[in-house]
mmCIF file of C-alpha atoms in Angstrom:
data_model
loop_
_atom_site.group_PDB
_atom_site.id
_atom_site.type_symbol
_atom_site.label_atom_id
_atom_site.label_comp_id
_atom_site.label_asym_id
_atom_site.label_seq_id
_atom_site.Cartn_x
_atom_site.Cartn_y
_atom_site.Cartn_z
ATOM 1 C CA UNK A 1098 85.765 157.799 -162.280
ATOM 2 C CA UNK A 1099 82.223 159.313 -161.746
ATOM 3 C CA UNK A 1100 82.299 162.506 -160.508
ATOM 4 C CA UNK A 1101 78.762 164.306 -160.055
ATOM 5 C CA UNK A 1102 76.775 162.857 -162.044
ATOM 6 C CA UNK A 1103 72.719 164.040 -162.669
ATOM 7 C CA UNK A 1104 70.001 163.039 -164.409
ATOM 8 C CA UNK A 1105 67.394 163.854 -166.453
ATOM 9 C CA UNK A 1106 69.493 166.900 -168.016
ATOM 10 C CA UNK A 1107 66.530 168.018 -169.762
ATOM 11 C CA UNK A 1108 62.786 167.513 -168.557
ATOM 12 C CA UNK A 1109 59.210 169.399 -169.007
ATOM 13 C CA UNK A 1110 56.592 169.653 -166.249
ATOM 14 C CA UNK A 1111 53.142 171.444 -166.716
ATOM 15 C CA UNK A 1112 52.306 173.666 -163.032
ATOM 16 C CA UNK A 1113 51.838 171.899 -160.414
ATOM 17 C CA UNK A 1114 53.338 168.660 -160.957
ATOM 18 C CA UNK A 1115 56.585 167.046 -158.619
ATOM 19 C CA UNK A 1116 59.376 165.534 -160.233
ATOM 20 C CA UNK A 1117 62.681 164.868 -158.217
ATOM 21 C CA UNK A 1118 66.367 165.430 -159.717
ATOM 22 C CA UNK A 1119 68.896 163.173 -158.465
ATOM 23 C CA UNK A 1120 72.708 163.536 -158.026
ATOM 24 C CA UNK A 1121 75.325 160.975 -157.519
ATOM 25 C CA UNK A 1122 78.561 161.845 -156.593
ATOM 26 C CA UNK A 1123 81.632 158.148 -156.522
ATOM 27 C CA UNK A 1124 84.109 160.734 -154.645
ATOM 28 C CA UNK A 1125 83.601 160.228 -150.808
ATOM 29 C CA UNK A 1126 82.525 163.750 -150.758
ATOM 30 C CA UNK A 1127 81.311 164.403 -147.556
ATOM 31 C CA UNK A 1128 79.199 167.840 -148.566
ATOM 32 C CA UNK A 1129 76.988 168.372 -151.402
ATOM 33 C CA UNK A 1130 74.803 170.401 -152.075
ATOM 34 C CA UNK A 1131 71.923 171.749 -154.681
ATOM 35 C CA UNK A 1132 71.798 174.953 -156.521
ATOM 36 C CA UNK A 1133 69.788 176.926 -159.071
ATOM 37 C CA UNK A 1134 71.513 178.861 -162.079
ATOM 38 C CA UNK A 1135 69.178 181.786 -163.041
ATOM 39 C CA UNK A 1136 70.891 184.368 -165.486
ATOM 40 C CA UNK A 1137 72.922 187.865 -163.710
ATOM 41 C CA UNK A 1138 72.451 185.864 -160.640
ATOM 42 C CA UNK A 1139 74.847 183.796 -160.576
ATOM 43 C CA UNK A 1140 74.099 181.215 -158.625
ATOM 44 C CA UNK A 1141 71.801 180.473 -155.585
ATOM 45 C CA UNK A 1142 71.668 177.996 -152.758
ATOM 46 C CA UNK A 1143 68.125 175.844 -152.484
ATOM 47 C CA UNK A 1144 69.474 173.381 -150.262
ATOM 48 C CA UNK A 1145 73.007 171.335 -149.239
ATOM 49 C CA UNK A 1146 74.182 168.629 -146.727
ATOM 50 C CA UNK A 1147 77.023 167.979 -144.724
ATOM 51 C CA UNK A 1148 77.180 164.217 -144.265
ATOM 52 C CA UNK A 1149 73.874 161.136 -144.676
ATOM 53 C CA UNK A 1150 71.527 162.028 -142.736
ATOM 54 C CA UNK A 1151 71.720 165.613 -142.441
ATOM 55 C CA UNK A 1152 70.171 169.371 -144.788
ATOM 56 C CA UNK A 1153 69.531 172.166 -144.579
ATOM 57 C CA UNK A 1154 68.130 174.890 -146.296
ATOM 58 C CA UNK A 1155 70.186 177.542 -148.509
ATOM 59 C CA UNK A 1156 69.842 180.899 -149.853
ATOM 60 C CA UNK A 1157 66.252 179.539 -151.647
ATOM 61 C CA UNK A 1158 64.996 176.421 -150.110
ATOM 62 C CA UNK A 1159 60.745 177.519 -151.154
ATOM 63 C CA UNK A 1160 59.612 175.148 -152.912
ATOM 64 C CA UNK A 1161 61.332 172.625 -152.586
ATOM 65 C CA UNK A 1162 63.009 169.391 -150.471
ATOM 66 C CA UNK A 1163 65.725 167.389 -149.659
ATOM 67 C CA UNK A 1164 67.020 164.021 -147.959
ATOM 68 C CA UNK A 1165 70.341 162.163 -147.763
ATOM 69 C CA UNK A 1166 69.990 159.140 -146.407
ATOM 70 C CA UNK A 1167 73.126 158.093 -148.502
ATOM 71 C CA UNK A 1168 77.000 159.633 -148.330
ATOM 72 C CA UNK A 1169 77.187 159.502 -152.361
ATOM 73 C CA UNK A 1170 72.998 161.143 -153.155
ATOM 74 C CA UNK A 1171 70.699 163.793 -152.824
ATOM 75 C CA UNK A 1172 68.425 164.140 -154.448
ATOM 76 C CA UNK A 1173 66.091 167.322 -155.167
ATOM 77 C CA UNK A 1174 62.288 167.245 -155.270
ATOM 78 C CA UNK A 1175 59.803 169.419 -156.579
ATOM 79 C CA UNK A 1176 57.456 169.816 -154.648
ATOM 80 C CA UNK A 1177 54.447 171.335 -157.122
ATOM 81 C CA UNK A 1178 56.665 172.832 -160.539
ATOM 82 C CA UNK A 1179 55.691 176.238 -160.639
ATOM 83 C CA UNK A 1180 56.570 178.962 -163.482
ATOM 84 C CA UNK A 1181 59.665 179.998 -160.711
ATOM 85 C CA UNK A 1182 60.897 177.607 -161.173
ATOM 86 C CA UNK A 1183 62.303 177.776 -165.110
ATOM 87 C CA UNK A 1184 65.739 176.975 -164.411
ATOM 88 C CA UNK A 1185 69.309 175.581 -164.557
ATOM 89 C CA UNK A 1186 69.558 173.002 -161.579
ATOM 90 C CA UNK A 1187 73.344 171.932 -161.105
ATOM 91 C CA UNK A 1188 74.443 170.012 -157.815
ATOM 92 C CA UNK A 1189 77.897 170.006 -156.762
ATOM 93 C CA UNK A 1190 80.012 168.596 -153.467
ATOM 94 C CA UNK A 1191 83.415 169.124 -152.050
ATOM 95 C CA UNK A 1192 85.309 166.445 -149.526
ATOM 96 C CA UNK A 1193 84.159 168.494 -146.490
ATOM 97 C CA UNK A 1194 81.814 170.961 -145.899
ATOM 98 C CA UNK A 1195 84.045 174.319 -145.901
ATOM 99 C CA UNK A 1196 86.179 174.173 -142.366
ATOM 100 C CA UNK A 1197 89.353 173.315 -144.058
ATOM 101 C CA UNK A 1198 91.487 173.188 -147.060
ATOM 102 C CA UNK A 1199 90.706 174.325 -150.491
ATOM 103 C CA UNK A 1200 87.205 172.468 -150.295
ATOM 104 C CA UNK A 1201 86.004 173.327 -154.179
ATOM 105 C CA UNK A 1202 83.159 172.518 -155.666
ATOM 106 C CA UNK A 1203 83.449 170.146 -158.444
ATOM 107 C CA UNK A 1204 79.726 170.663 -160.442
ATOM 108 C CA UNK A 1205 77.851 167.999 -161.906
ATOM 109 C CA UNK A 1206 76.035 168.267 -165.891
ATOM 110 C CA UNK A 1207 73.447 170.475 -165.313
ATOM 111 C CA UNK A 1208 69.807 169.088 -165.579
ATOM 112 C CA UNK A 1209 67.459 172.435 -167.398
ATOM 113 C CA UNK A 1210 63.500 172.171 -166.553
ATOM 114 C CA UNK A 1211 60.907 174.126 -168.093
ATOM 115 C CA UNK A 1212 57.562 174.515 -165.511
ATOM 116 C CA UNK A 1213 55.047 176.305 -168.448
ATOM 117 C CA UNK B 690 74.138 191.589 -146.278
ATOM 118 C CA UNK B 691 76.144 189.018 -148.150
ATOM 119 C CA UNK B 692 77.151 190.871 -151.308
ATOM 120 C CA UNK B 693 79.501 189.859 -154.129
ATOM 121 C CA UNK B 694 79.563 191.570 -157.222
ATOM 122 C CA UNK B 695 81.754 191.194 -160.276
ATOM 123 C CA UNK B 696 81.962 193.886 -162.681
ATOM 124 C CA UNK B 697 82.218 194.422 -165.927
ATOM 125 C CA UNK B 698 79.119 191.826 -166.009
ATOM 126 C CA UNK B 699 80.423 191.523 -169.998
ATOM 127 C CA UNK B 700 82.887 191.870 -171.803
ATOM 128 C CA UNK B 701 83.314 191.829 -174.903
ATOM 129 C CA UNK B 702 87.542 192.209 -176.218
ATOM 130 C CA UNK B 703 90.394 191.753 -179.037
ATOM 131 C CA UNK B 704 91.889 189.000 -179.883
ATOM 132 C CA UNK B 705 95.915 190.161 -177.592
ATOM 133 C CA UNK B 706 94.911 191.564 -175.809
ATOM 134 C CA UNK B 707 94.618 192.188 -171.603
ATOM 135 C CA UNK B 708 91.836 193.330 -169.062
ATOM 136 C CA UNK B 709 90.886 192.380 -165.649
ATOM 137 C CA UNK B 710 87.508 191.005 -164.032
ATOM 138 C CA UNK B 711 87.348 192.251 -160.429
ATOM 139 C CA UNK B 712 85.071 190.792 -157.449
ATOM 140 C CA UNK B 713 83.651 192.253 -154.878
ATOM 141 C CA UNK B 714 82.477 191.610 -151.186
ATOM 142 C CA UNK B 715 81.013 192.845 -148.811
ATOM 143 C CA UNK B 716 82.586 190.802 -145.694
ATOM 144 C CA UNK B 717 85.553 188.462 -144.823
ATOM 145 C CA UNK B 718 85.426 186.000 -145.997
ATOM 146 C CA UNK B 719 88.747 183.272 -145.575
ATOM 147 C CA UNK B 720 88.861 182.091 -148.965
ATOM 148 C CA UNK B 721 87.168 182.563 -153.019
ATOM 149 C CA UNK B 722 86.720 180.951 -156.122
ATOM 150 C CA UNK B 723 86.717 181.892 -159.740
ATOM 151 C CA UNK B 724 85.198 179.586 -161.460
ATOM 152 C CA UNK B 725 84.849 178.991 -165.655
ATOM 153 C CA UNK B 726 81.640 177.819 -167.723
ATOM 154 C CA UNK B 727 82.003 177.417 -170.998
ATOM 155 C CA UNK B 728 78.024 177.869 -172.776
ATOM 156 C CA UNK B 729 75.326 175.560 -172.164
ATOM 157 C CA UNK B 730 78.008 173.598 -169.737
ATOM 158 C CA UNK B 731 79.188 172.969 -165.982
ATOM 159 C CA UNK B 732 81.468 174.382 -163.626
ATOM 160 C CA UNK B 733 84.828 174.261 -164.226
ATOM 161 C CA UNK B 734 87.002 175.464 -161.310
ATOM 162 C CA UNK B 735 90.291 177.833 -161.584
ATOM 163 C CA UNK B 736 91.310 179.425 -158.915
ATOM 164 C CA UNK B 737 91.269 179.410 -154.990
ATOM 165 C CA UNK B 738 92.908 182.232 -153.465
ATOM 166 C CA UNK B 739 93.565 181.790 -149.725
ATOM 167 C CA UNK B 740 95.483 184.659 -148.008
ATOM 168 C CA UNK B 741 95.273 188.354 -148.146
ATOM 169 C CA UNK B 742 97.727 188.397 -151.473
ATOM 170 C CA UNK B 743 96.531 185.486 -152.916
ATOM 171 C CA UNK B 744 98.078 185.010 -156.163
ATOM 172 C CA UNK B 745 97.125 182.207 -158.556
ATOM 173 C CA UNK B 746 98.423 181.767 -162.914
ATOM 174 C CA UNK B 747 97.160 179.568 -164.694
ATOM 175 C CA UNK B 748 98.087 179.861 -168.652
ATOM 176 C CA UNK B 749 96.777 183.557 -169.201
ATOM 177 C CA UNK B 750 94.375 183.913 -166.502
ATOM 178 C CA UNK B 751 96.181 184.925 -163.069
ATOM 179 C CA UNK B 752 93.394 185.467 -160.090
ATOM 180 C CA UNK B 753 94.570 187.565 -156.839
ATOM 181 C CA UNK B 754 93.226 188.375 -153.682
ATOM 182 C CA UNK B 755 92.975 191.990 -151.395
ATOM 183 C CA UNK B 756 91.565 190.173 -148.245
ATOM 184 C CA UNK B 757 91.803 194.032 -146.816
ATOM 185 C CA UNK B 758 89.673 195.683 -149.504
ATOM 186 C CA UNK B 759 87.537 192.764 -150.208
ATOM 187 C CA UNK B 760 88.718 192.281 -153.594
ATOM 188 C CA UNK B 761 90.129 189.673 -156.500
ATOM 189 C CA UNK B 762 91.222 190.523 -159.374
ATOM 190 C CA UNK B 763 91.075 188.023 -162.161
ATOM 191 C CA UNK B 764 93.781 189.291 -165.310
ATOM 192 C CA UNK B 765 93.281 188.221 -168.567
ATOM 193 C CA UNK B 766 96.982 188.763 -170.703
ATOM 194 C CA UNK B 767 96.956 188.237 -174.452
ATOM 195 C CA UNK B 768 93.635 187.566 -174.795
ATOM 196 C CA UNK B 769 92.860 184.764 -176.974
ATOM 197 C CA UNK B 770 89.366 183.528 -178.826
ATOM 198 C CA UNK B 771 89.430 180.100 -175.848
ATOM 199 C CA UNK B 772 88.016 182.211 -173.001
ATOM 200 C CA UNK B 773 85.117 182.584 -174.271
ATOM 201 C CA UNK B 774 83.455 181.455 -171.272
ATOM 202 C CA UNK B 775 81.386 182.852 -168.117
ATOM 203 C CA UNK B 776 83.772 183.754 -165.050
ATOM 204 C CA UNK B 777 82.427 183.530 -161.952
ATOM 205 C CA UNK B 778 83.988 184.383 -158.592
ATOM 206 C CA UNK B 779 82.085 182.938 -155.721
ATOM 207 C CA UNK B 780 84.027 184.292 -152.076
ATOM 208 C CA UNK B 781 83.399 181.638 -148.601
ATOM 209 C CA UNK B 782 81.931 183.784 -146.047
ATOM 210 C CA UNK B 783 82.453 181.701 -142.948
ATOM 211 C CA UNK B 784 81.351 183.866 -140.210
ATOM 212 C CA UNK B 785 77.602 182.654 -141.630
ATOM 213 C CA UNK B 786 78.841 179.223 -141.751
ATOM 214 C CA UNK B 787 80.302 178.855 -144.170
ATOM 215 C CA UNK B 788 78.020 180.359 -146.691
ATOM 216 C CA UNK B 789 79.203 180.346 -150.598
ATOM 217 C CA UNK B 790 77.829 183.031 -152.124
ATOM 218 C CA UNK B 791 78.877 183.520 -156.142
ATOM 219 C CA UNK B 792 78.345 186.368 -158.343
ATOM 220 C CA UNK B 793 76.574 187.196 -160.790
ATOM 221 C CA UNK B 794 79.533 185.864 -163.583
ATOM 222 C CA UNK B 795 81.469 188.753 -166.061
ATOM 223 C CA UNK B 796 80.279 187.216 -170.004
ATOM 224 C CA UNK B 797 83.247 187.484 -171.750
ATOM 225 C CA UNK B 798 83.840 187.385 -175.948
ATOM 226 C CA UNK B 799 87.117 187.274 -177.431
ATOM 227 C CA UNK B 800 87.129 188.118 -180.815
ATOM 228 C CA UNK B 801 89.280 186.631 -183.206
#
């Protein structure tokens, strides 16, 4: 059981380049989300999805796009990378979006992105 | 505004000592989570607290929730080096579309 798989683990980009961070889960979770982690700021929600075909913005969505064509996959796209997007990105999933049960998030291993 | 404040943000303690990490939040919540993150690693779930007065314990860690005070505590008993990590609380704000907000994290260093 792989859980939540993120790729790549490390990436260096130049300003203006685009890239996609991949996230896949094999737990049949309805809810998937992307967070960025910056020192002293905890985790901030970028985008989330409560099911295939449904996405919504979180706290810091600017500069990022997402799509959810399948239950398993939730890629995060950086359209035109900026140095302010240098961060560690985590994908997380849970069984549902929060209306029932404990809904503990399962996190991927993280992707460290540096934008020069 | 939805706020989750943790304190202290950094805690250096000797092995064998007790200490408490506090998590305050700004408005009504239906559940609160504690996560642990080891350096360079992902986050793993420690506790989920679902109701007022809830107490959960695992080894040397005990978490509690007081919804009236909007406060959760993570108590460390007789700290050991293996507890060194960053601890996050995360609060689910049900009246705001189930928005989950993380605290800034508490970096815990247990010295031998």
